[in-house]
Amino acid sequence: MSELVPARWPISVELPVQWGEMDSFAHVNNVTYLRWFESARIAYFEAAGVLARMESERIGPILARSTIDYKIPLTYPDRVLAQATVTRLGNTSFTMALRLISGSRGGAVAAEGENVIVLLDYRTQQKVALWDGLRARIAELQQG
């Protein structure tokens, strides 16, 4: 297992806050934050080549754990920046940190989260070790 110190957020996805994402309490519903994190996570997977292997060999990621700390409520209209980075590499898993930045709130962090991703052979339902090429690509992304 190796710890990575994220010097930067290599993946950023800008997303609009939609009117329909607000709930009866007049702020964005908590589930939407998780969807925004998912958008950043999938963009990271694409950049790291994880999804290409999933298509070709049915070896790919599965979300094992997700946590979120809500910092400030968001409302329409706004634009959020969903960001992702990798903080730890294990044998068959890696940990991602995620955050949401509010455009209308002066760049305030609206939420922070963590995801544990396990690599899985979807044909056998067995865990798969992180391959060397993936480790190298994550290192490249983290270094910029």
Coordinates of N, CA, C and O in Angstrom, one line a residue:
M1 N 0.8 -1.2 0.0 CA 0.0 0.0 0.0 C 0.9 1.2 0.0 O 1.9 1.3 0.7
S2 N 0.5 2.2 -0.8 CA 1.3 3.4 -0.8 C 0.4 4.6 -0.7 O -0.7 4.7 -1.3
E3 N 0.8 5.6 0.1 CA 0.1 6.8 0.3 C 0.5 7.8 -0.7 O 1.7 7.9 -1.0
L4 N -0.4 8.5 -1.3 CA -0.1 9.6 -2.2 C -0.5 10.9 -1.6 O -1.6 11.0 -1.0
V5 N 0.3 11.9 -1.7 CA -0.1 13.2 -1.2 C -0.6 14.0 -2.4 O 0.3 14.4 -3.3
P6 N -1.9 14.3 -2.5 CA -2.3 15.1 -3.7 C -1.8 16.5 -3.7 O -2.3 17.3 -2.9
A7 N -0.9 16.8 -4.5 CA -0.4 18.1 -4.7 C -1.3 19.0 -5.4 O -1.3 20.2 -5.4
R8 N -2.2 18.3 -6.2 CA -3.2 19.1 -7.0 C -4.4 18.2 -7.2 O -4.4 17.0 -6.9
W9 N -5.4 18.7 -7.9 CA -6.6 18.0 -8.2 C -6.5 17.8 -9.8 O -6.8 18.7 -10.5
P10 N -6.0 16.7 -10.2 CA -5.8 16.5 -11.7 C -7.1 16.5 -12.5 O -7.0 16.7 -13.7
I11 N -8.2 16.2 -11.9 CA -9.5 16.1 -12.6 C -10.5 17.1 -12.1 O -10.7 17.2 -10.9
S12 N -11.0 18.0 -13.0 CA -12.0 19.0 -12.6 C -13.1 18.9 -13.6 O -12.8 19.0 -14.8
V13 N -14.3 18.8 -13.2 CA -15.5 18.8 -14.1 C -16.4 19.9 -13.6 O -16.9 19.9 -12.5
E14 N -16.7 20.9 -14.5 CA -17.6 21.9 -14.2 C -19.1 21.5 -14.5 O -19.3 21.0 -15.6
L15 N -20.0 21.7 -13.6 CA -21.3 21.3 -13.8 C -22.3 22.4 -13.3 O -22.1 23.0 -12.3
P16 N -23.4 22.5 -14.0 CA -24.4 23.5 -13.6 C -25.3 22.9 -12.5 O -25.6 21.7 -12.5
V17 N -25.7 23.8 -11.6 CA -26.7 23.4 -10.7 C -28.1 23.6 -11.4 O -28.4 24.7 -11.9
Q18 N -28.9 22.5 -11.4 CA -30.2 22.6 -12.1 C -31.2 22.9 -11.1 O -31.2 22.5 -9.9
W19 N -32.3 23.6 -11.5 CA -33.4 24.0 -10.7 C -34.0 22.7 -10.0 O -34.3 22.7 -8.8
G20 N -34.1 21.7 -10.8 CA -34.8 20.4 -10.3 C -33.9 19.6 -9.3 O -34.4 18.6 -8.8
E21 N -32.7 20.0 -9.1 CA -31.8 19.3 -8.1 C -32.1 19.8 -6.7 O -31.6 19.2 -5.8
M22 N -32.8 20.9 -6.6 CA -33.2 21.4 -5.2 C -34.3 20.6 -4.7 O -35.2 20.1 -5.4
D23 N -34.4 20.5 -3.4 CA -35.5 19.8 -2.7 C -36.4 20.7 -2.0 O -36.3 22.0 -2.2
S24 N -37.3 20.2 -1.3 CA -38.3 21.1 -0.6 C -37.7 22.0 0.5 O -38.4 22.9 1.0
F25 N -36.5 21.7 0.8 CA -35.8 22.6 1.8 C -35.1 23.7 1.1 O -34.3 24.4 1.8
A26 N -35.3 23.9 -0.2 CA -34.7 25.0 -1.0 C -33.2 25.0 -1.1 O -32.6 26.0 -1.2
H27 N -32.6 23.8 -1.1 CA -31.2 23.6 -1.4 C -31.0 22.3 -2.2 O -31.9 21.5 -2.2
V28 N -29.9 22.2 -2.8 CA -29.6 21.0 -3.6 C -29.6 19.7 -2.7 O -29.0 19.7 -1.6
N29 N -30.4 18.7 -3.1 CA -30.5 17.5 -2.4 C -29.2 16.8 -2.3 O -28.4 16.8 -3.2
N30 N -29.0 16.1 -1.1 CA -27.7 15.4 -0.9 C -27.3 14.4 -1.9 O -26.2 14.2 -2.2
V31 N -28.3 13.7 -2.5 CA -28.0 12.7 -3.5 C -27.3 13.3 -4.7 O -26.4 12.7 -5.4
T32 N -27.6 14.6 -5.0 CA -27.0 15.3 -6.2 C -25.5 15.4 -6.0 O -24.7 15.3 -6.9
Y33 N -25.0 15.7 -4.8 CA -23.6 15.8 -4.5 C -22.9 14.5 -4.9 O -21.8 14.5 -5.4
L34 N -23.5 13.4 -4.5 CA -22.9 12.1 -4.9 C -22.8 11.9 -6.4 O -21.9 11.3 -6.9
R35 N -23.8 12.4 -7.1 CA -23.8 12.3 -8.6 C -22.7 13.1 -9.1 O -22.0 12.7 -10.1
W36 N -22.5 14.3 -8.6 CA -21.4 15.2 -9.0 C -20.1 14.5 -8.8 O -19.2 14.6 -9.6
F37 N -19.9 13.9 -7.6 CA -18.7 13.2 -7.3 C -18.5 12.1 -8.3 O -17.4 11.8 -8.8
E38 N -19.6 11.4 -8.7 CA -19.5 10.3 -9.7 C -19.0 10.9 -11.0 O -18.1 10.2 -11.6
S39 N -19.4 12.0 -11.4 CA -18.9 12.6 -12.7 C -17.4 12.8 -12.6 O -16.7 12.5 -13.6
A40 N -16.9 13.3 -11.5 CA -15.5 13.5 -11.4 C -14.7 12.2 -11.4 O -13.7 12.0 -12.0
R41 N -15.3 11.2 -10.6 CA -14.7 9.9 -10.5 C -14.6 9.2 -11.9 O -13.5 8.7 -12.3
I42 N -15.7 9.3 -12.7 CA -15.7 8.7 -14.0 C -14.7 9.4 -14.9 O -14.0 8.8 -15.7
A43 N -14.6 10.7 -14.8 CA -13.6 11.4 -15.6 C -12.2 11.0 -15.3 O -11.3 10.9 -16.2
Y44 N -11.9 10.7 -14.0 CA -10.6 10.2 -13.6 C -10.4 8.9 -14.2 O -9.3 8.6 -14.7
F45 N -11.4 8.0 -14.1 CA -11.3 6.6 -14.7 C -10.9 6.7 -16.2 O -10.1 6.0 -16.7
E46 N -11.6 7.6 -16.9 CA -11.3 7.8 -18.3 C -9.9 8.2 -18.6 O -9.2 7.7 -19.4
A47 N -9.5 9.2 -17.8 CA -8.1 9.7 -18.0 C -7.0 8.7 -17.6 O -6.0 8.7 -18.2
A48 N -7.3 7.8 -16.7 CA -6.4 6.8 -16.3 C -6.4 5.5 -17.1 O -5.6 4.6 -17.0
G49 N -7.4 5.4 -18.0 CA -7.5 4.3 -18.9 C -8.3 3.1 -18.3 O -8.3 2.0 -18.8
V50 N -8.9 3.3 -17.2 CA -9.6 2.2 -16.5 C -10.8 1.7 -17.3 O -11.1 0.5 -17.4
L51 N -11.5 2.7 -17.9 CA -12.7 2.3 -18.6 C -12.4 1.5 -19.9 O -13.2 0.7 -20.3
A52 N -11.3 1.8 -20.5 CA -10.9 1.1 -21.7 C -10.7 -0.4 -21.4 O -11.1 -1.2 -22.2
R53 N -10.1 -0.7 -20.3 CA -9.8 -2.1 -19.9 C -11.2 -2.7 -19.6 O -11.4 -3.9 -19.9
M54 N -12.1 -2.0 -19.0 CA -13.4 -2.5 -18.7 C -14.1 -3.0 -20.0 O -14.7 -4.0 -20.1
E55 N -14.0 -2.1 -21.0 CA -14.7 -2.5 -22.3 C -14.0 -3.7 -23.0 O -14.7 -4.5 -23.5
S56 N -12.7 -3.7 -22.9 CA -12.0 -4.8 -23.7 C -11.9 -6.1 -22.9 O -12.0 -7.2 -23.5
E57 N -11.8 -6.1 -21.6 CA -11.6 -7.3 -20.8 C -12.6 -7.6 -19.7 O -12.4 -8.6 -19.0
R58 N -13.5 -6.6 -19.5 CA -14.5 -6.8 -18.4 C -13.8 -6.7 -17.0 O -14.2 -7.3 -16.0
I59 N -12.6 -6.0 -16.9 CA -11.9 -5.8 -15.7 C -12.0 -4.3 -15.4 O -11.6 -3.5 -16.3
G60 N -12.6 -4.0 -14.3 CA -12.8 -2.6 -14.0 C -13.1 -2.2 -12.6 O -13.1 -3.1 -11.7
P61 N -13.5 -1.0 -12.4 CA -13.8 -0.5 -11.0 C -15.2 -0.8 -10.5 O -16.1 -1.0 -11.3
I62 N -15.2 -1.0 -9.2 CA -16.5 -1.0 -8.5 C -16.3 -0.2 -7.2 O -15.3 -0.3 -6.6
L63 N -17.4 0.6 -6.9 CA -17.3 1.4 -5.8 C -17.6 0.6 -4.5 O -18.6 0.0 -4.4
A64 N -16.6 0.6 -3.6 CA -16.7 -0.2 -2.4 C -17.1 0.6 -1.2 O -17.8 0.1 -0.3
R65 N -16.8 1.9 -1.3 CA -17.1 2.8 -0.1 C -17.2 4.2 -0.6 O -16.4 4.6 -1.4
S66 N -18.1 4.9 0.0 CA -18.3 6.3 -0.3 C -18.7 7.1 0.9 O -19.6 6.7 1.6
T67 N -17.9 8.2 1.2 CA -18.3 9.1 2.3 C -18.3 10.5 1.8 O -17.7 10.8 0.8
I68 N -19.1 11.3 2.5 CA -19.2 12.7 2.1 C -19.4 13.5 3.4 O -20.1 13.1 4.3
D69 N -18.7 14.7 3.4 CA -18.9 15.7 4.4 C -19.5 16.9 3.7 O -18.8 17.5 2.8
Y70 N -20.7 17.3 4.1 CA -21.3 18.5 3.5 C -20.9 19.7 4.3 O -21.0 19.8 5.5
K71 N -20.4 20.7 3.5 CA -19.8 21.9 4.2 C -20.8 23.1 4.1 O -21.0 23.8 5.1
I72 N -21.4 23.3 3.0 CA -22.3 24.4 2.8 C -23.4 23.9 1.9 O -23.2 23.1 0.9
P73 N -24.7 24.4 2.0 CA -25.7 24.1 1.1 C -25.6 24.8 -0.2 O -25.1 26.0 -0.2
L74 N -26.0 24.2 -1.3 CA -25.9 24.8 -2.6 C -27.3 25.1 -3.1 O -28.2 24.3 -2.7
T75 N -27.5 26.1 -3.9 CA -28.8 26.4 -4.5 C -28.6 26.8 -5.9 O -27.5 27.1 -6.4
Y76 N -29.7 26.8 -6.6 CA -29.8 27.3 -8.0 C -29.9 28.8 -7.9 O -30.6 29.3 -7.1
P77 N -29.3 29.6 -8.8 CA -28.3 29.2 -9.8 C -26.9 29.1 -9.3 O -26.5 29.9 -8.4
D78 N -26.1 28.2 -9.8 CA -24.7 28.1 -9.4 C -24.0 27.2 -10.4 O -24.7 26.5 -11.2
R79 N -22.7 27.1 -10.4 CA -21.9 26.2 -11.1 C -21.0 25.6 -10.1 O -20.4 26.3 -9.3
V80 N -20.8 24.3 -10.2 CA -19.9 23.6 -9.2 C -18.7 23.0 -10.0 O -18.9 22.7 -11.2
L81 N -17.6 23.0 -9.4 CA -16.4 22.3 -9.9 C -16.3 21.0 -9.1 O -16.0 21.1 -7.8
A82 N -16.5 19.9 -9.7 CA -16.3 18.6 -9.0 C -14.9 18.1 -9.3 O -14.5 18.0 -10.5
Q83 N -14.1 17.9 -8.3 CA -12.7 17.5 -8.5 C -12.3 16.2 -7.9 O -13.0 15.8 -6.9
A84 N -11.4 15.5 -8.5 CA -11.0 14.2 -8.0 C -9.5 14.0 -8.1 O -8.8 14.6 -8.9
T85 N -9.0 13.3 -7.1 CA -7.6 12.9 -7.0 C -7.4 11.6 -6.3 O -8.4 11.1 -5.7
V86 N -6.3 10.9 -6.5 CA -6.1 9.6 -5.8 C -5.1 9.9 -4.7 O -4.1 10.5 -4.8
T87 N -5.5 9.3 -3.5 CA -4.7 9.5 -2.3 C -4.0 8.3 -1.8 O -3.1 8.4 -1.0
R88 N -4.4 7.1 -2.3 CA -3.7 5.9 -1.8 C -3.9 4.8 -2.8 O -4.9 4.7 -3.4
L89 N -2.8 4.0 -3.0 CA -2.9 2.9 -3.9 C -2.7 1.6 -3.0 O -1.7 1.5 -2.2
G90 N -3.5 0.7 -3.2 CA -3.4 -0.6 -2.5 C -3.1 -1.7 -3.5 O -2.6 -1.4 -4.6
N91 N -3.3 -2.9 -3.1 CA -3.0 -4.0 -4.1 C -4.1 -4.2 -5.1 O -3.9 -4.3 -6.3
T92 N -5.4 -4.2 -4.6 CA -6.5 -4.4 -5.5 C -7.5 -3.2 -5.4 O -8.6 -3.3 -6.0
S93 N -7.1 -2.2 -4.7 CA -7.9 -1.0 -4.6 C -7.1 0.3 -4.5 O -5.9 0.3 -4.4
F94 N -7.9 1.4 -4.7 CA -7.3 2.7 -4.5 C -8.3 3.6 -3.9 O -9.5 3.4 -4.0
T95 N -7.8 4.7 -3.2 CA -8.7 5.6 -2.6 C -8.6 6.9 -3.3 O -7.6 7.4 -3.7
M96 N -9.8 7.5 -3.5 CA -9.9 8.8 -4.1 C -10.5 9.8 -3.2 O -11.3 9.5 -2.4
A97 N -9.9 11.1 -3.2 CA -10.5 12.2 -2.5 C -11.3 13.0 -3.6 O -10.9 13.1 -4.7
L98 N -12.4 13.5 -3.1 CA -13.3 14.3 -4.0 C -13.7 15.6 -3.3 O -13.8 15.6 -2.1
R99 N -13.9 16.7 -4.1 CA -14.5 17.9 -3.5 C -15.3 18.6 -4.5 O -15.1 18.5 -5.7
L100 N -16.2 19.4 -4.0 CA -17.1 20.3 -4.8 C -16.8 21.7 -4.4 O -16.8 22.1 -3.2
I101 N -16.6 22.6 -5.4 CA -16.3 24.0 -5.2 C -17.5 24.8 -5.8 O -17.9 24.5 -6.9
S102 N -18.0 25.7 -5.0 CA -19.2 26.5 -5.5 C -18.7 27.8 -6.2 O -17.9 28.5 -5.6
G103 N -19.2 28.0 -7.4 CA -18.8 29.2 -8.1 C -19.4 30.5 -7.5 O -18.8 31.5 -7.4
S104 N -20.7 30.4 -7.2 CA -21.4 31.5 -6.7 C -21.1 31.9 -5.2 O -21.4 33.0 -4.8
R105 N -20.4 31.0 -4.5 CA -20.1 31.2 -3.1 C -18.6 31.5 -3.0 O -17.9 31.3 -2.0
G106 N -18.0 32.1 -4.1 CA -16.6 32.6 -4.0 C -15.6 31.5 -4.0 O -14.5 31.7 -3.4
G107 N -15.9 30.4 -4.5 CA -14.9 29.3 -4.5 C -14.9 28.5 -3.3 O -13.9 27.7 -3.0
A108 N -15.9 28.6 -2.5 CA -16.0 27.9 -1.2 C -16.1 26.4 -1.5 O -16.8 26.0 -2.4
V109 N -15.5 25.6 -0.6 CA -15.7 24.1 -0.7 C -17.1 23.8 -0.1 O -17.4 24.0 1.0
A110 N -17.9 23.2 -1.0 CA -19.3 22.8 -0.6 C -19.3 21.4 0.0 O -20.2 21.2 0.9
A111 N -18.5 20.5 -0.4 CA -18.5 19.2 0.1 C -17.1 18.5 -0.2 O -16.4 18.9 -1.1
E112 N -16.7 17.6 0.7 CA -15.5 16.8 0.5 C -15.9 15.3 0.7 O -16.8 15.0 1.6
G113 N -15.3 14.5 0.0 CA -15.6 13.0 0.1 C -14.5 12.1 -0.2 O -13.4 12.6 -0.6
E114 N -14.7 10.9 0.1 CA -13.7 9.9 -0.2 C -14.4 8.6 -0.8 O -15.5 8.3 -0.3
N115 N -13.8 8.0 -1.8 CA -14.3 6.8 -2.4 C -13.2 5.8 -2.3 O -12.0 6.1 -2.6
V116 N -13.5 4.5 -2.0 CA -12.6 3.4 -2.2 C -13.1 2.6 -3.4 O -14.3 2.2 -3.5
I117 N -12.2 2.4 -4.3 CA -12.5 1.7 -5.6 C -11.7 0.4 -5.6 O -10.5 0.4 -5.3
V118 N -12.4 -0.7 -5.8 CA -11.8 -2.0 -6.0 C -11.9 -2.4 -7.4 O -12.8 -2.1 -8.1
L119 N -10.8 -3.0 -7.9 CA -10.8 -3.5 -9.3 C -11.3 -4.9 -9.3 O -10.9 -5.7 -8.5
L120 N -12.2 -5.2 -10.2 CA -12.9 -6.4 -10.2 C -12.9 -7.0 -11.6 O -13.1 -6.3 -12.6
D121 N -12.7 -8.4 -11.7 CA -13.0 -9.1 -12.9 C -14.4 -9.4 -12.9 O -14.9 -10.2 -12.1
Y122 N -15.2 -8.7 -13.8 CA -16.6 -8.9 -13.8 C -17.1 -10.2 -14.3 O -18.2 -10.6 -14.0
R123 N -16.2 -10.9 -15.0 CA -16.6 -12.3 -15.4 C -16.5 -13.3 -14.3 O -17.4 -14.2 -14.1
T124 N -15.5 -13.2 -13.4 CA -15.3 -14.1 -12.3 C -15.8 -13.6 -10.9 O -15.8 -14.3 -10.0
Q125 N -16.1 -12.3 -10.9 CA -16.4 -11.6 -9.6 C -15.3 -11.7 -8.6 O -15.6 -11.6 -7.4
Q126 N -14.1 -11.7 -9.1 CA -12.9 -11.7 -8.2 C -12.1 -10.4 -8.3 O -12.1 -9.8 -9.3
K127 N -11.5 -10.0 -7.2 CA -10.7 -8.8 -7.2 C -9.5 -9.1 -8.1 O -9.0 -10.2 -8.2
V128 N -9.0 -7.9 -8.6 CA -7.8 -8.0 -9.5 C -6.8 -6.9 -9.0 O -7.2 -5.8 -8.6
A129 N -5.6 -7.3 -9.1 CA -4.5 -6.4 -8.7 C -4.4 -5.2 -9.6 O -4.6 -5.3 -10.8
L130 N -4.1 -4.0 -9.1 CA -3.8 -2.9 -9.9 C -2.6 -3.2 -10.8 O -1.6 -3.7 -10.4
W131 N -2.8 -3.1 -12.1 CA -1.7 -3.4 -13.1 C -0.7 -2.2 -13.1 O -1.0 -1.1 -12.8
D132 N 0.5 -2.6 -13.6 CA 1.6 -1.6 -13.6 C 1.2 -0.4 -14.4 O 1.6 0.8 -14.0
G133 N 0.6 -0.6 -15.6 CA 0.3 0.6 -16.4 C -0.7 1.5 -15.7 O -0.6 2.7 -15.9
L134 N -1.6 1.0 -14.9 CA -2.6 1.8 -14.2 C -1.8 2.6 -13.1 O -2.0 3.8 -13.0
R135 N -1.0 1.9 -12.4 CA -0.2 2.6 -11.4 C 0.6 3.8 -12.0 O 0.7 4.9 -11.5
A136 N 1.2 3.5 -13.2 CA 2.0 4.5 -13.8 C 1.2 5.7 -14.3 O 1.6 6.9 -14.1
R137 N 0.0 5.4 -14.8 CA -0.9 6.5 -15.3 C -1.4 7.3 -14.2 O -1.5 8.5 -14.3
I138 N -1.7 6.7 -13.1 CA -2.2 7.5 -11.9 C -1.0 8.4 -11.4 O -1.3 9.5 -11.1
A139 N 0.2 7.8 -11.4 CA 1.3 8.7 -11.0 C 1.5 9.9 -11.9 O 1.8 11.0 -11.5
E140 N 1.3 9.6 -13.2 CA 1.4 10.7 -14.2 C 0.3 11.8 -13.9 O 0.6 13.0 -13.9
L141 N -0.9 11.3 -13.7 CA -2.0 12.3 -13.5 C -1.7 13.1 -12.2 O -2.0 14.3 -12.2
Q142 N -1.3 12.4 -11.2 CA -1.0 13.1 -9.9 C 0.1 14.1 -10.0 O 0.1 15.1 -9.3
Q143 N 1.1 13.8 -10.8 CA 2.2 14.8 -11.0 C 2.0 15.9 -11.9 O 2.7 16.9 -11.9
G144 N 0.9 15.7 -12.8 CA 0.6 16.8 -13.7 C 1.3 16.7 -15.0 O 1.6 17.3 -15.8

